[in-house]
Coordinates of C-alpha atoms in Angstrom, one line a residue:
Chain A
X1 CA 137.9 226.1 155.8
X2 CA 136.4 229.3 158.0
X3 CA 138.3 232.1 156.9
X4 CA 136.6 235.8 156.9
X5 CA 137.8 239.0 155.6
X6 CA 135.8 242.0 157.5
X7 CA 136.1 245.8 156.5
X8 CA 136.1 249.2 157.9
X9 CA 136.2 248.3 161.4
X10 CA 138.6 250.1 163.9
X11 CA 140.1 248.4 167.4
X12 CA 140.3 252.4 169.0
X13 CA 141.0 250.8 172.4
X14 CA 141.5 248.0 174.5
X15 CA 141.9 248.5 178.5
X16 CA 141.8 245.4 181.1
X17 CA 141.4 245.5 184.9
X18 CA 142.5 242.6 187.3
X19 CA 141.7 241.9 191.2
X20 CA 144.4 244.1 193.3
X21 CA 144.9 240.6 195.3
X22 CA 147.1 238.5 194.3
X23 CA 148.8 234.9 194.9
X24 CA 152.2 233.8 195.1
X25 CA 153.0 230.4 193.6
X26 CA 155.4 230.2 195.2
X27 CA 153.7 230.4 198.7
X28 CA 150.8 227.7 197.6
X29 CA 150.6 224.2 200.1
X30 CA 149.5 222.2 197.4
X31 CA 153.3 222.3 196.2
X32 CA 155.1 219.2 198.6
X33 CA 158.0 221.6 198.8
X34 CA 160.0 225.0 197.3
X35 CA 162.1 222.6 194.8
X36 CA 158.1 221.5 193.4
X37 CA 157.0 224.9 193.2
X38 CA 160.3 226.0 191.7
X39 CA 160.1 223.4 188.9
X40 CA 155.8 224.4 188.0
X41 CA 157.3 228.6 187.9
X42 CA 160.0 227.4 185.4
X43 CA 158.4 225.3 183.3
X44 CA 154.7 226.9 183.4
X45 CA 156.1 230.3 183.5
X46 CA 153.4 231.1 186.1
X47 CA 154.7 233.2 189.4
X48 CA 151.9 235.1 190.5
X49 CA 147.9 235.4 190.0
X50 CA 145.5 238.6 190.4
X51 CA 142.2 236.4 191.8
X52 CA 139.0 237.4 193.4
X53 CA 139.6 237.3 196.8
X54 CA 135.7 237.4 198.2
X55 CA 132.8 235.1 196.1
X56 CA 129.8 236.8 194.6
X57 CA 132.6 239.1 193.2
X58 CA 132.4 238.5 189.1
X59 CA 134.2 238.7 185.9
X60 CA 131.7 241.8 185.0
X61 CA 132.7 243.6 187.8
X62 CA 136.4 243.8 186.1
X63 CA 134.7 244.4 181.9
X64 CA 132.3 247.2 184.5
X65 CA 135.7 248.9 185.3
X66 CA 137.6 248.1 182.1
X67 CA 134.7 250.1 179.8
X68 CA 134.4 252.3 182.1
X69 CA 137.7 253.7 182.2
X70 CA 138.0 253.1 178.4
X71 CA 134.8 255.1 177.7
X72 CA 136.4 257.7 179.7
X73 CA 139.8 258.0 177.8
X74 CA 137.9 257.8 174.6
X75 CA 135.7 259.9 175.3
X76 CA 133.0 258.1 174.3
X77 CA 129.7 258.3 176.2
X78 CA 127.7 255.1 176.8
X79 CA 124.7 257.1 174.4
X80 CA 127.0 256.3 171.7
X81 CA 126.9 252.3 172.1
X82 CA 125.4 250.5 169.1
X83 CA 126.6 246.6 170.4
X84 CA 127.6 245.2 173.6
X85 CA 129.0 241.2 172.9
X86 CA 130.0 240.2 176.5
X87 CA 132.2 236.9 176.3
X88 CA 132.4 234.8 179.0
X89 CA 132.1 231.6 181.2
X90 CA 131.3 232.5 184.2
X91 CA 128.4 235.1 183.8
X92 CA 126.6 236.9 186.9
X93 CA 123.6 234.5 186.8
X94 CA 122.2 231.3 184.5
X95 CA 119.9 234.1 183.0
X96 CA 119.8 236.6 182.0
X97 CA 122.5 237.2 180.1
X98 CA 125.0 239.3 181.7
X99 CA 125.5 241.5 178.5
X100 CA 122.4 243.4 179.3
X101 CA 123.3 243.8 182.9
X102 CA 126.2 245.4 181.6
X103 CA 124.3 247.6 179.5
X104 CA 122.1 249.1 182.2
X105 CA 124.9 249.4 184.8
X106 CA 126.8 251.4 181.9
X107 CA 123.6 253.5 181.2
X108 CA 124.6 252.8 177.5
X109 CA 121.3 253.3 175.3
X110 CA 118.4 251.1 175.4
X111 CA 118.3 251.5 171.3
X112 CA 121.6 248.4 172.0
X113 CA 122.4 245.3 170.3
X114 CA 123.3 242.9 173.3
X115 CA 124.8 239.0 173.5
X116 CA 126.8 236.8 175.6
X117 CA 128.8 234.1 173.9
X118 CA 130.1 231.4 176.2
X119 CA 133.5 230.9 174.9
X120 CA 136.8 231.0 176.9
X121 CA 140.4 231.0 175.7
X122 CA 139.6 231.8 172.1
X123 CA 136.8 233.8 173.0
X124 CA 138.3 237.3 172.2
X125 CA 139.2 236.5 168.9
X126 CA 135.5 234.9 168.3
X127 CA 133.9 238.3 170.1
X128 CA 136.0 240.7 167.6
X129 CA 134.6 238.4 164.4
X130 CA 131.2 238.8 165.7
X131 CA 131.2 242.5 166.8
X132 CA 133.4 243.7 163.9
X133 CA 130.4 241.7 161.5
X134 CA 127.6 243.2 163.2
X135 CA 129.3 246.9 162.9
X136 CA 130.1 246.4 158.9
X137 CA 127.0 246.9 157.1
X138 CA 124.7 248.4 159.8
X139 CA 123.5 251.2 161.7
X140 CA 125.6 250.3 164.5
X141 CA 128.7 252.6 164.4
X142 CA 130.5 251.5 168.1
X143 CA 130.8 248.7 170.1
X144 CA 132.2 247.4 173.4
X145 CA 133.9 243.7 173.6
X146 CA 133.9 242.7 177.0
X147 CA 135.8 239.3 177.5
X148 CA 137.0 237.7 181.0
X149 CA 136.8 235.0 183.5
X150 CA 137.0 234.8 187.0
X151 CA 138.1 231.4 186.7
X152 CA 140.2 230.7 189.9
X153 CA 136.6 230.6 191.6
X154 CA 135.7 227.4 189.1
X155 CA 139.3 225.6 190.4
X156 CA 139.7 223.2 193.0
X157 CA 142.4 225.2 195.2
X158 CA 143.9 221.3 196.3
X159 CA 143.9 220.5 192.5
X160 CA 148.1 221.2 191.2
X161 CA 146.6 220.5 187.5
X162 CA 144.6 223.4 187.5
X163 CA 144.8 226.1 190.6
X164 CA 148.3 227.3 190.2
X165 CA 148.1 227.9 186.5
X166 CA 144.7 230.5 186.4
X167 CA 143.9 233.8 187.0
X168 CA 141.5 236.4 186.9
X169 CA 140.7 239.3 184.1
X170 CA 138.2 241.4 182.5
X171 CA 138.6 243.5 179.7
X172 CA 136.7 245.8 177.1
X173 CA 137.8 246.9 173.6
X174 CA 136.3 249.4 171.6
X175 CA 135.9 249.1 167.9
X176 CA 134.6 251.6 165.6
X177 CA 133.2 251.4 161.9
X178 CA 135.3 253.7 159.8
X179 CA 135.6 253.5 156.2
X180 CA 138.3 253.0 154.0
X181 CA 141.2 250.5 157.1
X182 CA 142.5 247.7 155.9
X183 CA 140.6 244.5 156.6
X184 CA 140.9 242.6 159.5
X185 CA 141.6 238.5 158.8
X186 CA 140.0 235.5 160.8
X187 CA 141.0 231.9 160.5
X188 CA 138.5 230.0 162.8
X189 CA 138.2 225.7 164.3
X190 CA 136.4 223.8 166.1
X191 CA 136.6 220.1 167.8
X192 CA 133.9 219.4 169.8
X193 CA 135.3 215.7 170.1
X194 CA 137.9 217.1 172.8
X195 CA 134.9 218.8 174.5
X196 CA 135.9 216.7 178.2
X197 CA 139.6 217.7 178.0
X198 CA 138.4 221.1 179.7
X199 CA 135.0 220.8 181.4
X200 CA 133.0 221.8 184.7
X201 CA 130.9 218.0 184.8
X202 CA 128.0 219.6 186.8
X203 CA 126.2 222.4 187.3
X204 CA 124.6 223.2 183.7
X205 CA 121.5 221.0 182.3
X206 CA 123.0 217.6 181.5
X207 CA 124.2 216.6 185.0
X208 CA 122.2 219.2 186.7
X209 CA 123.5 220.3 190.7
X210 CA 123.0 217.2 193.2
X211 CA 124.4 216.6 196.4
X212 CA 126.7 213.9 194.8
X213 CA 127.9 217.4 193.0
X214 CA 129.8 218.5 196.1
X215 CA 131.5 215.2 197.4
X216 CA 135.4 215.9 196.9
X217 CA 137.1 212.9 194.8
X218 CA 140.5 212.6 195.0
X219 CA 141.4 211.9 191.3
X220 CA 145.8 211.5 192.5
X221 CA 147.5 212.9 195.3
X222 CA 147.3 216.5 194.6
X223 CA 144.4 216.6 192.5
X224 CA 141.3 216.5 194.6
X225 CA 138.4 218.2 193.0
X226 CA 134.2 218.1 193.1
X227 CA 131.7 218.1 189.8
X228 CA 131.4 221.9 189.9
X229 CA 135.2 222.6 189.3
X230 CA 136.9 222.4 186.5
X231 CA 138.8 219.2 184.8
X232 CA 141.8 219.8 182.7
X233 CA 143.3 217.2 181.2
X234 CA 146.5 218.7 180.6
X235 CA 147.9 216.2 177.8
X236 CA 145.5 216.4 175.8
X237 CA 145.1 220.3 175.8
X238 CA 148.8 220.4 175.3
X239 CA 148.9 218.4 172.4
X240 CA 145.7 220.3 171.2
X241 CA 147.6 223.3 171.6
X242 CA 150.7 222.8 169.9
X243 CA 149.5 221.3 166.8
X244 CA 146.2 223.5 166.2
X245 CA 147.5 227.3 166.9
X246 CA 150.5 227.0 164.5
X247 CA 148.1 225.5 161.9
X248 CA 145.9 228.2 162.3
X249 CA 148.8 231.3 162.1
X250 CA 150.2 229.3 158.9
X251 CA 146.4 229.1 156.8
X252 CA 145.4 232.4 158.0
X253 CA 149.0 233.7 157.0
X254 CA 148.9 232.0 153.3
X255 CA 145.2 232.3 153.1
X256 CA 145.8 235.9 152.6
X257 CA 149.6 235.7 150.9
X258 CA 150.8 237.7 154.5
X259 CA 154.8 237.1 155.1
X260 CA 155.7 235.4 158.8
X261 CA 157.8 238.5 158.5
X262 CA 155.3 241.4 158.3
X263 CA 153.6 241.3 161.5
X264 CA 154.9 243.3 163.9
X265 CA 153.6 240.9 167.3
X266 CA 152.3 237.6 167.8
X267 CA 149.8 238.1 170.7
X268 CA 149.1 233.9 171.6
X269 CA 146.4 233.2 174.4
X270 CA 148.3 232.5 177.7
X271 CA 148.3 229.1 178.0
X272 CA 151.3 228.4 179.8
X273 CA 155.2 229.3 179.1
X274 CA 155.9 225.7 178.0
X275 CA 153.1 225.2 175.9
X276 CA 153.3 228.6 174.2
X277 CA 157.6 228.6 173.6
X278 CA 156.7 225.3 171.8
X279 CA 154.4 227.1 169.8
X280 CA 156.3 229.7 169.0
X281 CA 159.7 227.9 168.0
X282 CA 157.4 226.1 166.0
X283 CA 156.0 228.9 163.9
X284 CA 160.0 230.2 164.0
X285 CA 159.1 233.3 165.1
X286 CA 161.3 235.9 167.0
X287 CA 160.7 236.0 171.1
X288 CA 161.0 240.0 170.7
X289 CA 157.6 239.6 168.5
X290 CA 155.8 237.3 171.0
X291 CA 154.8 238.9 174.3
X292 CA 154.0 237.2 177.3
X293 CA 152.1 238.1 180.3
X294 CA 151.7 234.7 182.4
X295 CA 154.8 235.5 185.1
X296 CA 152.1 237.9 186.4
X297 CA 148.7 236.9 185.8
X298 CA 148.4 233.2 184.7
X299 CA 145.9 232.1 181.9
X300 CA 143.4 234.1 182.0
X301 CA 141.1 232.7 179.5
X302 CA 139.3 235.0 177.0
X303 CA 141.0 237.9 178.6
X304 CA 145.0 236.9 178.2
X305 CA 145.4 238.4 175.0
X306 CA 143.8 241.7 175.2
X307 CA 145.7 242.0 179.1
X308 CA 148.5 240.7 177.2
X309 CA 148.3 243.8 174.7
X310 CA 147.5 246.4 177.2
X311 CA 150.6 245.2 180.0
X312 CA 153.3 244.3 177.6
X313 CA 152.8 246.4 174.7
X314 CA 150.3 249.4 175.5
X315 CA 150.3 252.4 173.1
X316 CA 153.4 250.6 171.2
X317 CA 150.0 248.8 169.4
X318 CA 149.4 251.9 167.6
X319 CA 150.1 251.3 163.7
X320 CA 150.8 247.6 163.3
X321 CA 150.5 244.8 162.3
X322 CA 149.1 242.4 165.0
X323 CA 148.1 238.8 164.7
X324 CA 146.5 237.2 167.3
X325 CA 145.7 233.6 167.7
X326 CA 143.7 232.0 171.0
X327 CA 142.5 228.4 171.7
X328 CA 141.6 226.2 174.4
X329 CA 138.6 224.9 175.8
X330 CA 136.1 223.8 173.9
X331 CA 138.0 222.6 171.8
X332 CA 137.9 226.2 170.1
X333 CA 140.6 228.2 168.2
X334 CA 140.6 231.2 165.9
X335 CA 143.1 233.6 164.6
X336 CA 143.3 237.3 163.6
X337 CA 145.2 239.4 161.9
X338 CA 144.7 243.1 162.8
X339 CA 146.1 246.5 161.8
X340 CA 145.7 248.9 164.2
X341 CA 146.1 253.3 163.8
X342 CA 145.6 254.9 166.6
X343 CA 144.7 253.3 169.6
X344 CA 144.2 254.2 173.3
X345 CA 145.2 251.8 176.0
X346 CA 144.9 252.5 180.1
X347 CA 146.9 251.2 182.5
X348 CA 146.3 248.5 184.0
X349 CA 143.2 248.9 186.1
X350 CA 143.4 247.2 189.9
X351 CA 140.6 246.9 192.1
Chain B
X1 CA 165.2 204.7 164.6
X2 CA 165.6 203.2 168.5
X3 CA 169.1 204.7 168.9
X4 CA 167.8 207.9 167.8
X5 CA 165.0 207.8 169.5
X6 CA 166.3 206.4 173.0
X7 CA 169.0 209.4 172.7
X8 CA 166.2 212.2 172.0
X9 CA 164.0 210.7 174.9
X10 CA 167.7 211.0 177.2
X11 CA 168.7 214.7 175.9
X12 CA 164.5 215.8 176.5
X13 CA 164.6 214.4 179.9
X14 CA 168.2 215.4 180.9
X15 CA 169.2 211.6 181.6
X16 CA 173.1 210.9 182.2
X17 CA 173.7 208.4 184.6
X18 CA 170.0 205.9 184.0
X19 CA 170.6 203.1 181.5
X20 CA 167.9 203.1 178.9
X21 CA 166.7 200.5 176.2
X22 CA 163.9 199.7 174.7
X23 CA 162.2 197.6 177.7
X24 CA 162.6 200.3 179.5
X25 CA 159.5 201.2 181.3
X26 CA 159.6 204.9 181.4
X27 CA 156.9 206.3 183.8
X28 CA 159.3 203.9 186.2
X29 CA 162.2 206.6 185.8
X30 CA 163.1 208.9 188.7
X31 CA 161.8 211.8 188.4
X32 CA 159.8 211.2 186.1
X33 CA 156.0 213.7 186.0
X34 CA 153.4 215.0 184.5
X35 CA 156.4 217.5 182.6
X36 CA 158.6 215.1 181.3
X37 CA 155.3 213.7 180.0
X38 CA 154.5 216.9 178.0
X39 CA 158.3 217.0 177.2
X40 CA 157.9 213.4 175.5
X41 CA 155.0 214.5 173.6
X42 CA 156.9 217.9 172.2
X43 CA 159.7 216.0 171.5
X44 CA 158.1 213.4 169.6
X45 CA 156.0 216.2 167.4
X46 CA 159.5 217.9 166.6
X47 CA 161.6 215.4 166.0
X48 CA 159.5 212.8 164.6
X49 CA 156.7 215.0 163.1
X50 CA 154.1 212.8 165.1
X51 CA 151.1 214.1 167.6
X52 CA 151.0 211.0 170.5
X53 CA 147.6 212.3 171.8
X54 CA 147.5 212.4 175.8
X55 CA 145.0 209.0 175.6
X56 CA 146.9 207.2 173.0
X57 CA 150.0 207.9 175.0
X58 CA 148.4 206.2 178.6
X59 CA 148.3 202.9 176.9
X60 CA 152.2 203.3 175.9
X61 CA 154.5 201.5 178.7
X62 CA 158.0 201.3 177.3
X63 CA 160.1 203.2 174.9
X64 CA 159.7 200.3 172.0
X65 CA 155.7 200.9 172.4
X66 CA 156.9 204.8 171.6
X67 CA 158.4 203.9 168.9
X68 CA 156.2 201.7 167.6
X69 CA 153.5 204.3 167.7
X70 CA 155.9 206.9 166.1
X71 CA 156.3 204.6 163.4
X72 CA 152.4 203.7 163.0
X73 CA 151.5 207.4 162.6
X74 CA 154.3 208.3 160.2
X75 CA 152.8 205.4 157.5

């Protein structure tokens, strides 16, 4: 089992920043009618998404803004950046890695520690194990966790499987070494054998771009897609979903002897209403514990539990007890438990 | 277990006036989509403690093949 207990590291801040344009589900022409797009809303719990609006626009563009403004609050200045973890799947380029783009465009200090990790839905959990590791036992004293996705620019807008359920996010959190805080808690999983139920075919080095790439198929009425967008297969990711995150909450919970009742919020990635009231009934937690944020933005991949944090909960996440457990593509999953002191948290940035 | 089972499958799906058995052919219901596919699956995971997985569950055509899966996972 992958549990890990880390030490001394402080979340100080977590801001997020979305596109200012934003889609109505309600409006879309994929839906045959207003009773079709009525039932998706209910059941999904998806009404609106913030998306890019113009291409070459990208999710480092929303983590640029996000820091920014978090630096700023913090007052931290970008000399003081030890690490940079930038978690994504849809970087600026194939290389180099967008983390030090970031970096430069920041002017944080060249003297930098700088990744990307290519995860999505459970990717913020993942990026806090990983930058909270690096910080414990090091000269690095502060870091920035960017994590987003502009994934509405990887969906086929005549696919209903996909292109009414995802929006667009970036976000940064800062965490601080600081002796003597309670440790943070990570469960973590992996399944590689689902790796199809969420996948973009083409495009990367196994089926490398071709022609053949761009030729739409229609895979049902309603779902017509090419090899460069994204396949969900919804099933499977559901079933994924409902029996993996409330495995993960119960072994990290009696892993570290933690009672259901202690935690003050549940922060779940954003899959989808449905899929994440199942979850939650499961685990039999309260719905006053368990904020949502999908009637607004969608699922927005690594980014839907720190936007989550900062648009339903905001400076309320100053001394608690937070556990927060993401999964999805992949298949990935990992869970957290946090306790948080003081921390800062913006308003939601729109640009 | 089928008169348990066909009356979870109705109360999940919100069936009153559709007669169902066990030849029943589901995916030949009205109204019957992609939802009261994921509905099946939950149901079938909270009442019956099984996970159908999306694959498994293509290959399934009437409500006996449900319930003979049910009961193939729980041994």
């Amino acid at each position: 089992m992958a549990f890990k207990e880390i030490s001394n590291i402080a979340i100080q801040g977590i801001a997020a920043c979305v596109p200012e344009h934003r889609e109505d589900n309600k409006a879309l022409s994929i839906f045959h009618n207003i009773e079709e797009s009525r039932k998706f809303i209910e059941s999904t719990g998806v009404e609106y998404r913030h998306i890019v609006k113009d291409s070459g626009f990208c999710t480092s563009d929303l983590c640029y803004e996000a820091a920014k403004r978090l630096l700023d609050e913090l007052c931290w200045s970008p000399d003081e950046i030890d690490c940079l973890i930038f978690v994504s799947q849809t970087p600026d380029y194939i290389l180099p890695a967008t983390s030090c783009i970031i970096q430069n465009r920041l002017n944080i200090t060249t003297n930098c520690y700088s990744m990307d990790i290519s995860l999505g839905c459970s990717g913020w959990v993942y990026g806090l194990s990983v930058i909270a590791s690096l910080l414990d036992g090091s000269t690095m004293c502060k870091g920035l966790l960017l994590a987003g996705d502009t994934t509405s620019v990887t969906k086929s807008p005549k696919d209903k499987s996909t292109y009414p359920l995802f929006g667009d996010a970036g976000t940064a959190t800062a965490v601080e070494f600081k002796v003597g805080l309670k440790p943070m808690m990570f469960n973590f999983g992996t399944d590689g054998g689902g790796f199809e139920a969420i996948i973009i075919p083409d495009g990367g080095f196994r089926n490398v771009v071709s022609p053949e790439s761009f030729l739409e198929e229609i895979i049902e009425p309603g779902i017509i897609r090419n090899r460069l967008q994204s396949i969900m297969n919804g099933p499977a990711v559901f079933t994924f979903g409902i029996s993996k995150a409330p495995r993960s909450v119960n072994a990290l919970l009696d892993n570290y002897k933690l009672d259901k009742e202690s935690i003050d919020y549940y922060f779940f990635h954003q899959a989808n209403l449905f899929m994440n009231e199942k979850i939650r009934i499961k685990l039999g937690i309260e719905a006053k514990k368990v904020p949502y944020s999908h009637r607004e933005f969608g699922n927005t991949s690594s980014a839907s539990i720190p936007l989550t944090m900062v648009t339903q909960v905001g400076s309320k996440l100053a001394n608690k007890k937070l556990l927060a457990c993401a999964f999805g593509v992949g298949l990935s999953w990992a869970s957290v438990v946090v306790d948080t002191e003081s921390i800062v948290c913006p308003d939601l940035i729109k640009i | 277990m089928e008169e348990k089972f066909i009356l979870d499958f109705k109360e999940t799906l919100e069936i009153q006036n559709q007669e169902i058995s066990g030849e029943t052919r589901f995916r030949d219901l009205e109204n019957w989509d992609s939802l009261s596919f994921l509905s099946i699956l939950a149901m079938i995971d909270e009442e019956y403690n099984v996970i159908i997985e999306g694959n498994d569950f293509q290959k399934l055509v009437t409500i006996n093949d449900l319930i003979s899966e049910i009961k193939k996972k729980q041994v």
